[in-house]
Coordinates of C-alpha atoms (C1' of nucleotides) in Angstrom, one line a residue:
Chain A
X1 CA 6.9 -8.9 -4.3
X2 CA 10.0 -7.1 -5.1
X3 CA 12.8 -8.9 -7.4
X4 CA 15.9 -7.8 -8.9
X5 CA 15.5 -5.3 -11.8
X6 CA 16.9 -7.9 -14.5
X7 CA 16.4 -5.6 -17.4
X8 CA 18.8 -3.0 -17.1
X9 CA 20.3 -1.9 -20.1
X10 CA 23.3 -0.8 -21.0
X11 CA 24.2 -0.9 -17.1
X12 CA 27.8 -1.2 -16.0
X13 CA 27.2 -3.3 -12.7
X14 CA 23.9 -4.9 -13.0
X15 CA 24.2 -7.1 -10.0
X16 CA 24.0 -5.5 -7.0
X17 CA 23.3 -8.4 -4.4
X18 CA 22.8 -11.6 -4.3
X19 CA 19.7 -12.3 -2.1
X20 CA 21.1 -16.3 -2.4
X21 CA 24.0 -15.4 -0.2
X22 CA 22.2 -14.6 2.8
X23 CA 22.8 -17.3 5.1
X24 CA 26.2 -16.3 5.4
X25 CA 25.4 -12.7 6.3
X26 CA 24.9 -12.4 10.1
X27 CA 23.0 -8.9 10.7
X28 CA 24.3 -8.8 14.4
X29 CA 20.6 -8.1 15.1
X30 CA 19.0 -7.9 17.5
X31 CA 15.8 -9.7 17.3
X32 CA 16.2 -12.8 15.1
X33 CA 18.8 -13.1 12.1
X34 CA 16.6 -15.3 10.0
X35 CA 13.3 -14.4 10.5
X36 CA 14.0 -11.2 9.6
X37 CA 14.6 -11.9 5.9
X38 CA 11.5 -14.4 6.0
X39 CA 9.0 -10.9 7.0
X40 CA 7.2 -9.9 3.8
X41 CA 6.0 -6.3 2.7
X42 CA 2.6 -6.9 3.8
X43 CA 3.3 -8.1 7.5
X44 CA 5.5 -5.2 8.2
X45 CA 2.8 -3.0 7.2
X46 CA 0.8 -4.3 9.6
X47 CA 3.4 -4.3 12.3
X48 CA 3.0 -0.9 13.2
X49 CA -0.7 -1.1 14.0
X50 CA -0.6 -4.2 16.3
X51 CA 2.6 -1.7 18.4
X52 CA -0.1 1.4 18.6
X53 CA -2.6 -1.5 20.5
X54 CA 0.0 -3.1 22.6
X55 CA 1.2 0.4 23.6
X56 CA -2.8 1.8 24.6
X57 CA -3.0 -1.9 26.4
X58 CA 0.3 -1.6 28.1
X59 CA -0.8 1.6 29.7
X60 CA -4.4 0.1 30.5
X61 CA -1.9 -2.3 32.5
X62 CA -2.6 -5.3 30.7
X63 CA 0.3 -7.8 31.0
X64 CA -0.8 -10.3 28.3
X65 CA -2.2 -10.0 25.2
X66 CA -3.5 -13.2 22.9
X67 CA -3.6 -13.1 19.2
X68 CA -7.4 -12.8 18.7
X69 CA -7.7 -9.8 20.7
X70 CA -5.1 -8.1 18.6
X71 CA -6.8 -9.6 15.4
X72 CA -10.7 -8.6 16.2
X73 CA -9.3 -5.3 16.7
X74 CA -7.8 -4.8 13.5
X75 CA -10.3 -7.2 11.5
X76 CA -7.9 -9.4 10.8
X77 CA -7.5 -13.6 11.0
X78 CA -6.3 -14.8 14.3
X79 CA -3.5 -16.7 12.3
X80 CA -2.4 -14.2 10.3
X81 CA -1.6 -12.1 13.4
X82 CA 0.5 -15.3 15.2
X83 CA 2.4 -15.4 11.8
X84 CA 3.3 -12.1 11.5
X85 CA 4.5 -11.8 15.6
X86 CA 6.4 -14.9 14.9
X87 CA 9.4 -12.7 12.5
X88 CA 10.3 -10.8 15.8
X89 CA 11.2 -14.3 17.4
X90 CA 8.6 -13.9 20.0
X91 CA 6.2 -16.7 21.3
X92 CA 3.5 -16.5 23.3
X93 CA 1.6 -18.8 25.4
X94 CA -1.7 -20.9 25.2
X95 CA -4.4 -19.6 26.9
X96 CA -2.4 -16.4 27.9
X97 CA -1.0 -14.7 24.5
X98 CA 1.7 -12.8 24.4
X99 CA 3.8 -10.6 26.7
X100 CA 2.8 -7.2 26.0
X101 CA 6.1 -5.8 27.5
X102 CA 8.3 -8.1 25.4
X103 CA 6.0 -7.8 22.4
X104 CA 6.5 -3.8 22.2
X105 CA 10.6 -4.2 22.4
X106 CA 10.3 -7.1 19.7
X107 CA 8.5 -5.1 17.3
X108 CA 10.0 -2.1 17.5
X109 CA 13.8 -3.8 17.3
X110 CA 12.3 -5.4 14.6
X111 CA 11.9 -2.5 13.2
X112 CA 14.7 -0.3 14.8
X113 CA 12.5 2.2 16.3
X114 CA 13.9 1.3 19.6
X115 CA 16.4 4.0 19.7
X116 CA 15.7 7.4 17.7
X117 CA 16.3 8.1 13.9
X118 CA 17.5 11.2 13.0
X119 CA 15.9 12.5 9.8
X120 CA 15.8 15.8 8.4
X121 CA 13.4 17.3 5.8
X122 CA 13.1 19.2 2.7
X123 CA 10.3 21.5 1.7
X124 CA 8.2 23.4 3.9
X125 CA 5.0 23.8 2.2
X126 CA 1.7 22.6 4.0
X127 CA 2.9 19.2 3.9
X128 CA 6.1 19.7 5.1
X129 CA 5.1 21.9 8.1
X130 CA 2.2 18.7 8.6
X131 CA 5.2 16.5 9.3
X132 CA 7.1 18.7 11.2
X133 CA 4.3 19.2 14.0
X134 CA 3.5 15.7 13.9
X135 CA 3.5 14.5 17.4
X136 CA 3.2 10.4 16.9
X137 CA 6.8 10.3 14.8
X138 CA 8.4 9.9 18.7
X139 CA 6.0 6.6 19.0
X140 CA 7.7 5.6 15.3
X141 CA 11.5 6.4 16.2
X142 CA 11.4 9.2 14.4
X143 CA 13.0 12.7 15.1
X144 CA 12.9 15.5 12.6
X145 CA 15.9 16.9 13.3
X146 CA 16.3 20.0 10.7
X147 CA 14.2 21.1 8.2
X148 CA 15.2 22.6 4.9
X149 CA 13.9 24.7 2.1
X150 CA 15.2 26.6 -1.1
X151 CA 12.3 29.9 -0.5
X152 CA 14.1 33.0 1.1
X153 CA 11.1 34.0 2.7
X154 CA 10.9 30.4 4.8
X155 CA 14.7 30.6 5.2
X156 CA 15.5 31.4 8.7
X157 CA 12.0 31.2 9.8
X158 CA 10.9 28.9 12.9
X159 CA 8.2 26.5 11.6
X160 CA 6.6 24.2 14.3
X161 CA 9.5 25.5 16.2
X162 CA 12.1 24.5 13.7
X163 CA 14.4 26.9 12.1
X164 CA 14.2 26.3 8.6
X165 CA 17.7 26.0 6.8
X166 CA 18.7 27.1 3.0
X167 CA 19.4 23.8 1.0
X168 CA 23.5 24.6 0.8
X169 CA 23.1 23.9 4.4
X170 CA 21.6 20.2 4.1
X171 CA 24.9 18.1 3.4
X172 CA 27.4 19.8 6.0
X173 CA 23.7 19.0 8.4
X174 CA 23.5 15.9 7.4
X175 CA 27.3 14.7 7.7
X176 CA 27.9 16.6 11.1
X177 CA 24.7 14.5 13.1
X178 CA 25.6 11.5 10.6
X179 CA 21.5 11.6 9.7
X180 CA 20.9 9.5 7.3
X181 CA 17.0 9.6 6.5
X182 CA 15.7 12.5 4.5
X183 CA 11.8 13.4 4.4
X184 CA 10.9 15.2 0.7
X185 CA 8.0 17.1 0.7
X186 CA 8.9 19.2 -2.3
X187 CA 6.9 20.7 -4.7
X188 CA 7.2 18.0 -8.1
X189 CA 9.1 20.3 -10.1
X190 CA 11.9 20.6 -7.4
X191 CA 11.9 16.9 -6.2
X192 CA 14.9 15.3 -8.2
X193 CA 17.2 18.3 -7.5
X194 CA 16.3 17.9 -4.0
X195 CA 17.3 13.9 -3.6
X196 CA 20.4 14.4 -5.6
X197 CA 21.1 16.6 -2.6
X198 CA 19.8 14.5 -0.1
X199 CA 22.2 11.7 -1.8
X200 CA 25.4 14.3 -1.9
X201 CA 24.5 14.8 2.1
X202 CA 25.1 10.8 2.9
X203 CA 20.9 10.1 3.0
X204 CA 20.5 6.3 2.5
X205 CA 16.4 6.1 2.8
X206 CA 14.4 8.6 1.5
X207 CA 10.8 9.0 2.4
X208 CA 8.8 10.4 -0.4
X209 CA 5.9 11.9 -0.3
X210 CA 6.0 13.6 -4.4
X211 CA 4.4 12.1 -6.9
X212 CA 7.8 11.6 -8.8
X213 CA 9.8 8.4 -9.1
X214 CA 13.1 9.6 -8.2
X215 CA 16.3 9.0 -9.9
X216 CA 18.9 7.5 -7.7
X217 CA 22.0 5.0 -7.3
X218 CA 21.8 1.8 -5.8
X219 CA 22.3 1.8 -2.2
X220 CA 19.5 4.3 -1.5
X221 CA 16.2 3.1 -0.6
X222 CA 13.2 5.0 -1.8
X223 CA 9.9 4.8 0.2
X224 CA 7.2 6.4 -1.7
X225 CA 4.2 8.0 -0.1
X226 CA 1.2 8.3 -2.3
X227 CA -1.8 9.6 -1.2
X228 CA -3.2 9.2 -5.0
X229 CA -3.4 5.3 -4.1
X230 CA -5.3 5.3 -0.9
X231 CA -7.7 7.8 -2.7
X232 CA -7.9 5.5 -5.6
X233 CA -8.4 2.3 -3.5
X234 CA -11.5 4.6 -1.1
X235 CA -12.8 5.5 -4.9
X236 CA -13.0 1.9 -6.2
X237 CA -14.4 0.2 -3.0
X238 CA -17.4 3.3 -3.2
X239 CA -18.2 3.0 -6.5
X240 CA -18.2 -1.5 -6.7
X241 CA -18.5 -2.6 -3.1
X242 CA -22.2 -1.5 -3.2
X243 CA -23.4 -3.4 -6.2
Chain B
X1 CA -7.9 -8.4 2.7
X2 CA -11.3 -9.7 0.8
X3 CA -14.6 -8.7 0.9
X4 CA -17.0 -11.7 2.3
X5 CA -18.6 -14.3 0.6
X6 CA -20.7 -12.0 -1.6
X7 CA -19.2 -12.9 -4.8
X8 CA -22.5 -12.3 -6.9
X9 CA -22.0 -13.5 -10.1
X10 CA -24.9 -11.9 -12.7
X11 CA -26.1 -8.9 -10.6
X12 CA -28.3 -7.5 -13.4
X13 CA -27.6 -4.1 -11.0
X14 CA -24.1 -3.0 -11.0
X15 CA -24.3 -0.5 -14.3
X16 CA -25.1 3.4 -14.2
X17 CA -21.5 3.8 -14.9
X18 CA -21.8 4.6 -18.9
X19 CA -24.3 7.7 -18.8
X20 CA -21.5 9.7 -17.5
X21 CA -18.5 8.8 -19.1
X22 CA -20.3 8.8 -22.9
X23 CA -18.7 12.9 -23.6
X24 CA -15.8 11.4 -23.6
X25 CA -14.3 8.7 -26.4
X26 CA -15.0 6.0 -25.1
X27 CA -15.4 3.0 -27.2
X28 CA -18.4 -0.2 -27.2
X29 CA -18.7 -0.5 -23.0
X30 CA -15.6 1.4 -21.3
X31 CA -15.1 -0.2 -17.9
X32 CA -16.4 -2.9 -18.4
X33 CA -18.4 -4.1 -15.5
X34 CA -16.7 -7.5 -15.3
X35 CA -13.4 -6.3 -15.4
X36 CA -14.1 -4.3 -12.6
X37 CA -15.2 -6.7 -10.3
X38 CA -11.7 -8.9 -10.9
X39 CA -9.2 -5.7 -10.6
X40 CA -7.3 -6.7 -7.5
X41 CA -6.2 -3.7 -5.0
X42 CA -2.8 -4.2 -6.0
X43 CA -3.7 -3.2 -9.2
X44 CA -5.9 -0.4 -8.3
X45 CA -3.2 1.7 -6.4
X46 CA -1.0 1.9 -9.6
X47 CA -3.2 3.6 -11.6
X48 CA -2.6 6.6 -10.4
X49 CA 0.9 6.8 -11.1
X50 CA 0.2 5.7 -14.1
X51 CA -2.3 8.9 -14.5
X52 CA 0.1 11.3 -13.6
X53 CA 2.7 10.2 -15.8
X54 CA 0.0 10.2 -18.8
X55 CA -0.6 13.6 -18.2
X56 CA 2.5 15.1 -18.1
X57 CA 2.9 13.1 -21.1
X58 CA -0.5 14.4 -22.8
X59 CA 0.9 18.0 -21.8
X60 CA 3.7 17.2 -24.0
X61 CA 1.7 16.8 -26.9
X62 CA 2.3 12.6 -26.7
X63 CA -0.5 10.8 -28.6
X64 CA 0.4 7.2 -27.7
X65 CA 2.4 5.9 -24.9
X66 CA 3.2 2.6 -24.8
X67 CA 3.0 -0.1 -21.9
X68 CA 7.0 -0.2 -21.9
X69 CA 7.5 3.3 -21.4
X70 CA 4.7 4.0 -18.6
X71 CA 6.7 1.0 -16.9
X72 CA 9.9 1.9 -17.2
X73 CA 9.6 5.0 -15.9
X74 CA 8.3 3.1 -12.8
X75 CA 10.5 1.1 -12.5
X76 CA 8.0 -2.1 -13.3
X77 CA 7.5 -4.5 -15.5
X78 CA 5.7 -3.8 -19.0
X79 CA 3.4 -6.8 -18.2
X80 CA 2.3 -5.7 -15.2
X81 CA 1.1 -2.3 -16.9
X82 CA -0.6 -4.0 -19.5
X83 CA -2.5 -6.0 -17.3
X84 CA -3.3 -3.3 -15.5
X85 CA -4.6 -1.1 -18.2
X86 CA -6.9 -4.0 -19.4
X87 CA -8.8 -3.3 -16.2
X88 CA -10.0 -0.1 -18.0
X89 CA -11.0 -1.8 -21.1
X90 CA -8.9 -0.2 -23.3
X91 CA -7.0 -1.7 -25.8
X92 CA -3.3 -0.3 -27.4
X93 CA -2.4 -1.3 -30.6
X94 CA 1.1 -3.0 -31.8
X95 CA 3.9 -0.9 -31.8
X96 CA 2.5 2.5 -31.0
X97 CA 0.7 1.3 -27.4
X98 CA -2.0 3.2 -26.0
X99 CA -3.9 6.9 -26.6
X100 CA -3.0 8.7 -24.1
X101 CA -5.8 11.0 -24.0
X102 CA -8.0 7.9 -24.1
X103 CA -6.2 6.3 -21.6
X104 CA -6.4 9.4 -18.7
X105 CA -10.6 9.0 -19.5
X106 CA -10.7 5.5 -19.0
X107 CA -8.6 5.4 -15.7
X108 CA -10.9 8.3 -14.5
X109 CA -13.9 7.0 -15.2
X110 CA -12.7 3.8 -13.6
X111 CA -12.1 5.4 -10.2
X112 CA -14.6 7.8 -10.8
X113 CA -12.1 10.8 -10.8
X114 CA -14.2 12.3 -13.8
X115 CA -16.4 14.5 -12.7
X116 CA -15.4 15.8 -8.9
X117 CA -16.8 14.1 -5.7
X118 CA -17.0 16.7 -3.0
X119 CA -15.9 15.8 0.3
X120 CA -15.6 17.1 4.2
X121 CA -13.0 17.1 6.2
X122 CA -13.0 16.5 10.4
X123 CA -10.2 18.0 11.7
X124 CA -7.9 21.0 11.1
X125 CA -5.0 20.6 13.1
X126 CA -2.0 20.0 11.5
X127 CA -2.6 17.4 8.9
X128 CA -6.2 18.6 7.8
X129 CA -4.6 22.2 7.2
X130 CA -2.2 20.9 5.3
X131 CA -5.1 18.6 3.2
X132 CA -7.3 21.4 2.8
X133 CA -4.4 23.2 1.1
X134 CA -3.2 20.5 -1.1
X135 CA -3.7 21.5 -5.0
X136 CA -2.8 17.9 -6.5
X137 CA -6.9 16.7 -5.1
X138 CA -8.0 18.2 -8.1
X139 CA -6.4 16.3 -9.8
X140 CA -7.8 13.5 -8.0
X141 CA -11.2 14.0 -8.6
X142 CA -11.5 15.5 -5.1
X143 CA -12.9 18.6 -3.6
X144 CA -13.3 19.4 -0.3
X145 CA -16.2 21.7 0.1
X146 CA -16.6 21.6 4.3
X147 CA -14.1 21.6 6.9
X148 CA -15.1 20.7 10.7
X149 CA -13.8 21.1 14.2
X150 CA -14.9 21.0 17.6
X151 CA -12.9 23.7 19.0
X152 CA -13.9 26.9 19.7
X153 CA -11.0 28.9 18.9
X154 CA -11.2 27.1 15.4
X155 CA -14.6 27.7 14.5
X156 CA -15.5 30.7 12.5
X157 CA -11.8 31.3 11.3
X158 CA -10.9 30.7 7.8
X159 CA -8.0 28.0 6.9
X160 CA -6.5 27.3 4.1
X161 CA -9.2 29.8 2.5
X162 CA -12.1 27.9 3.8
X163 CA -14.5 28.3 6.5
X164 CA -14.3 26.4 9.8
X165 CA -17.4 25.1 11.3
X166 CA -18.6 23.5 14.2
X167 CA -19.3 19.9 14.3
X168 CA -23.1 20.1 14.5
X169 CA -23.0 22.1 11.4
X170 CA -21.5 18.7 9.5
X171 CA -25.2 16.7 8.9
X172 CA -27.1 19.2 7.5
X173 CA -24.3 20.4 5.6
X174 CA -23.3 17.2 4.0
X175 CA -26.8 16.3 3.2
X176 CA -27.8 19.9 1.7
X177 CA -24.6 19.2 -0.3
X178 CA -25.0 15.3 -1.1
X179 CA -21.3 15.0 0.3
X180 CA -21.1 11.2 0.8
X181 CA -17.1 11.2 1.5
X182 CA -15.4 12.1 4.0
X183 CA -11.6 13.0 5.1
X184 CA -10.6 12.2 9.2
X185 CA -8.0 13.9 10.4
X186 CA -8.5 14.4 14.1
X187 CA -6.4 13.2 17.1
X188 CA -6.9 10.2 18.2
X189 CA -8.8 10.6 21.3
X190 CA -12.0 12.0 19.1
X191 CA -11.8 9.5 15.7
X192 CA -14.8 7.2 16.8
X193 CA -17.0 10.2 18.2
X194 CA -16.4 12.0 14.8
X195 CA -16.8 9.2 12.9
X196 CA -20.1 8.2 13.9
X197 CA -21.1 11.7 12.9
X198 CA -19.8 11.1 9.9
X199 CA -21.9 8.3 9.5
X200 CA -25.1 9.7 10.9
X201 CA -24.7 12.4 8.4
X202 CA -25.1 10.0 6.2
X203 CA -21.2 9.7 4.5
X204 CA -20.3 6.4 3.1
X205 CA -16.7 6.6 2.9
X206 CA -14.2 7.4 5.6
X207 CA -10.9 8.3 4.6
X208 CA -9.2 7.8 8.1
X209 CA -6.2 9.5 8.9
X210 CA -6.1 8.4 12.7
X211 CA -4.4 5.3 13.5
X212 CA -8.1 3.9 15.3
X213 CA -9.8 1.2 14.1
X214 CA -13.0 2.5 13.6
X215 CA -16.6 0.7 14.6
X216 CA -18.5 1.4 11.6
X217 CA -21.6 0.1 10.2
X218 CA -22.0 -2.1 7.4
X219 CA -22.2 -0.1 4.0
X220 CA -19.7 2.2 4.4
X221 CA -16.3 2.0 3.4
X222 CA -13.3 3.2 5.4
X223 CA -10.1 3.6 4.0
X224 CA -6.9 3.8 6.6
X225 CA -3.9 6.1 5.4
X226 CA -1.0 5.5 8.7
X227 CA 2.2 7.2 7.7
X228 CA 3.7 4.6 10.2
X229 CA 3.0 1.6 7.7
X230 CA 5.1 3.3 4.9
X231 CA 7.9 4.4 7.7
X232 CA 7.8 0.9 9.0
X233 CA 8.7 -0.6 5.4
X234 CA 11.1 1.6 5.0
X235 CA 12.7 1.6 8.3
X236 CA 12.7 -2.4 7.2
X237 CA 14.4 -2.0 4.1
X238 CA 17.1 0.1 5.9
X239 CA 18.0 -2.2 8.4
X240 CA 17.8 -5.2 6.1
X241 CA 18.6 -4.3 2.6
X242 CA 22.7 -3.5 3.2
X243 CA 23.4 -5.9 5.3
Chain C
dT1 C1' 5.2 -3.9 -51.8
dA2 C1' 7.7 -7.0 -48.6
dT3 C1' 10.1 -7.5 -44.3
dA4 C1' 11.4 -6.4 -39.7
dT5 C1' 10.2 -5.5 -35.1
dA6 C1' 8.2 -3.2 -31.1
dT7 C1' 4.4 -3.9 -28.8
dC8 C1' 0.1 -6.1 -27.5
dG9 C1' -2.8 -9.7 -25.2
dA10 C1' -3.3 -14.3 -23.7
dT11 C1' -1.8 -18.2 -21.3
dA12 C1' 1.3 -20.5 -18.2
dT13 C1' 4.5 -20.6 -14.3
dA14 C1' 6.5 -18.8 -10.0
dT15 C1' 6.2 -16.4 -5.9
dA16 C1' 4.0 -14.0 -2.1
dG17 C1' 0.3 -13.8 0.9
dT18 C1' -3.9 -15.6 3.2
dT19 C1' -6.8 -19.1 5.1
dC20 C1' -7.7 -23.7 6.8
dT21 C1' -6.7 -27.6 9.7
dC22 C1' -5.0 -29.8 13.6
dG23 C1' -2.2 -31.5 17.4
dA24 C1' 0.1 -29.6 21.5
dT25 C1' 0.1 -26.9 25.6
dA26 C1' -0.7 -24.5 29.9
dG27 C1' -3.6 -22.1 32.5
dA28 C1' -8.6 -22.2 34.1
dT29 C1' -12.3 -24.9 36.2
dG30 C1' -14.6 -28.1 39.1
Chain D
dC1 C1' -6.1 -33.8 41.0
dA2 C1' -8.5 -34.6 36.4
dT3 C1' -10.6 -32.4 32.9
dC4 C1' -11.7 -28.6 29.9
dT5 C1' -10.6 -25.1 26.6
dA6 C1' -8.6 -20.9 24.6
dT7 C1' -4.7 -20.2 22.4
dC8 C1' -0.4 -21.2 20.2
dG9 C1' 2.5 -22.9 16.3
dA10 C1' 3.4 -25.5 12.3
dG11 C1' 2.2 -27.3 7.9
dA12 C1' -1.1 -27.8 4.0
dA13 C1' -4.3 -25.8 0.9
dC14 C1' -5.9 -22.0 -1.3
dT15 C1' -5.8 -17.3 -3.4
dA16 C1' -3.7 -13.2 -5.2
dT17 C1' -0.1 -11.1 -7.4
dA18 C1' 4.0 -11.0 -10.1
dT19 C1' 7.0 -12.8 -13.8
dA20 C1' 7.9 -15.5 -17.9
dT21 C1' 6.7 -17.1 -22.6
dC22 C1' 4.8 -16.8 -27.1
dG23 C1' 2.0 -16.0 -31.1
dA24 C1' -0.4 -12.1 -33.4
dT25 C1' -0.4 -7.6 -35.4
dA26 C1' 0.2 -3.1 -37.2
dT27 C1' 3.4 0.2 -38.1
dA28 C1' 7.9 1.6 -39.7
dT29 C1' 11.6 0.8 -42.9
dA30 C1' 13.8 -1.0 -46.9

DNA sequence: TATATATCGATATATAGTTCTCGATAGATG
DNA sequence: CATCTATCGAGAACTATATATCGATATATA
């Protein structure tokens, strides 16, 4: 789904990486160097929801779990959830299913939310303060660790008891905890100035919930958060799914 | 990912989309019913990026935009934005592209963001509060006219300048009100009982903000938003891209 | 007025993702 | 102990999506 942008203009070091090279690289990983590489977009979107079930079963006290339970509860093809459990290097059993206990540590190496992440976050506005009182990001390896904001009247405030910084004080943050995952949720007109800063700080992956594509070198990886596009998809399905 | 075997070929049904959208320019057929039917979902969650950008560029006075720029600036390929744009039925023309004030009417009247759909919304904890006060649904063709909870201490106050009520208030209130969308936002614990409210009360699209797979009747449409999909991808691409 | 070219739209190829098919297995069943 | 069967895992077949290629065209430029 993604490719190298090949059109680049006028650009001084196109190449960034050669995704031909990777049998040399050797991720010291964790779960399983290869299969890793193989997992496409779409089955590590669905990787978080089969984790939320295994973690509800797991307390239920379930010790296995097969493939087509995890698929009817998600509407989904048996196969398509045996394929997608198979990047993590696990395998199951006939007639049994998988470990749930073993499952649960897979995916979330897979996905490194085994051990917390750090993140801070920039703009305190409804959206902002949203995230910041969410209780699920612990389940997701995620700790909001500061939270940030240019308006004097937020500065110094305690918002879903944080105590919300002035921007100045996002690199010297950032560098002293060595976070390096930034949350923007930033009003449009102040969302580039505040990833520049995010990128000055040491940020490599920014989650971004503005409308804007964001300028930014290569190196940092740019997860954008769209609300527009679920609406759009609900709007199209209401209006042609009934015919 | 598909719908079922319904594929329905001729449906003499499926028009009573060009009454609405005449006012505006719209050429011989806009949407064009066929076109509809084959836009894939991949396609349908761009075009709302594509609809900001046009109107920031129709606020600049831009008449025509062409496929190259609208891609560029996200960082996609021009054919992909052309193909997506013929989805619309609109047409550009050699070396200028397409009218952007044409172009915002067709997307809208595609996803039916032309004339306001009102929604309620379940929920006002952390994340509804922060929906209810999100100014960029306008924008969206959304309004939400209703907002729900079941506790006490909610009811009766006023959030984000709009009256909380209880949840037996919700089915005569969507039904007085034609509301036939609705926005979830409610822990997990209380998704299914809510949505089946929902239902009774006669909504036909759920956007669901809660990580549970909802047991919905045939007919209507639920849309999952999980902010741990995007955060898994990203967390992915952290851990994989440098290597 | 003639030419150059950026852009469109259509068709073809490549890649990612999903579904189908089937033999193999290990626990359940009698 | 022999048989049954739900499930796994691997590969093939199919579909959706993305990328490449190319002729057609209308505007800008000479």
């Amino acid at each position: 789904m993604k490719a190298k942008p090949q059109i680049v203009k006028a650009g001084p070091r196109s190449q960034a990486i050669d995704p031909l090279l990777q049998g040399a690289i050797t991720p010291a990983g964790t779960p399983s160097p290869e299969a890793v590489q193989k997992a496409g977009a779409a089955c590590v979107r669905r990787l978080p929801a089969y984790l939320q079930l295994l973690r509800v079963l797991q307390g239920e006290g379930h010790e296995h779990v097969s493939g087509t339970v995890l698929a009817s509860t998600h509407n989904l093809e048996p196969v398509i959830v045996r394929k997608d459990l198979a990047v993590t290097g696990i395998s199951g059993t006939p007639r049994l299913g998988f470990r749930v206990t073993e499952l649960i540590a897979a995916i979330e190496a897979f996905l490194g939310w085994n051990n917390q992440t750090k993140a801070v976050l920039v703009g305190v506005g409804n959206l902002g303060t949203a995230l910041l009182g969410y209780r699920g990001f612990e389940n997701l390896g995620l700790r909001i660790a500061g939270a940030f904001d240019s308006d004097p009247k937020l500065i110094g405030t305690w918002v879903q008891g944080r105590h919300v910084q002035s921007m100045p004080k996002l690199p010297p943050f950032a560098r002293r905890l060595g976070i390096t995952l930034g949350v923007l949720t930033v009003p449009v007109a102040a969302a580039q100035e505040a990833a520049d800063l995010m990128v000055r700080a040491g940020i490599l992956g920014i989650w971004n919930f503005t409308p804007v594509k964001l300028q930014i070198p290569d190196g940092v990886v740019v997860q954008k958060e769209d609300l527009a596009e679920g609406l759009a998809v609900l709007s199209h399905r209401l209006r042609h799914s009934r015919s």
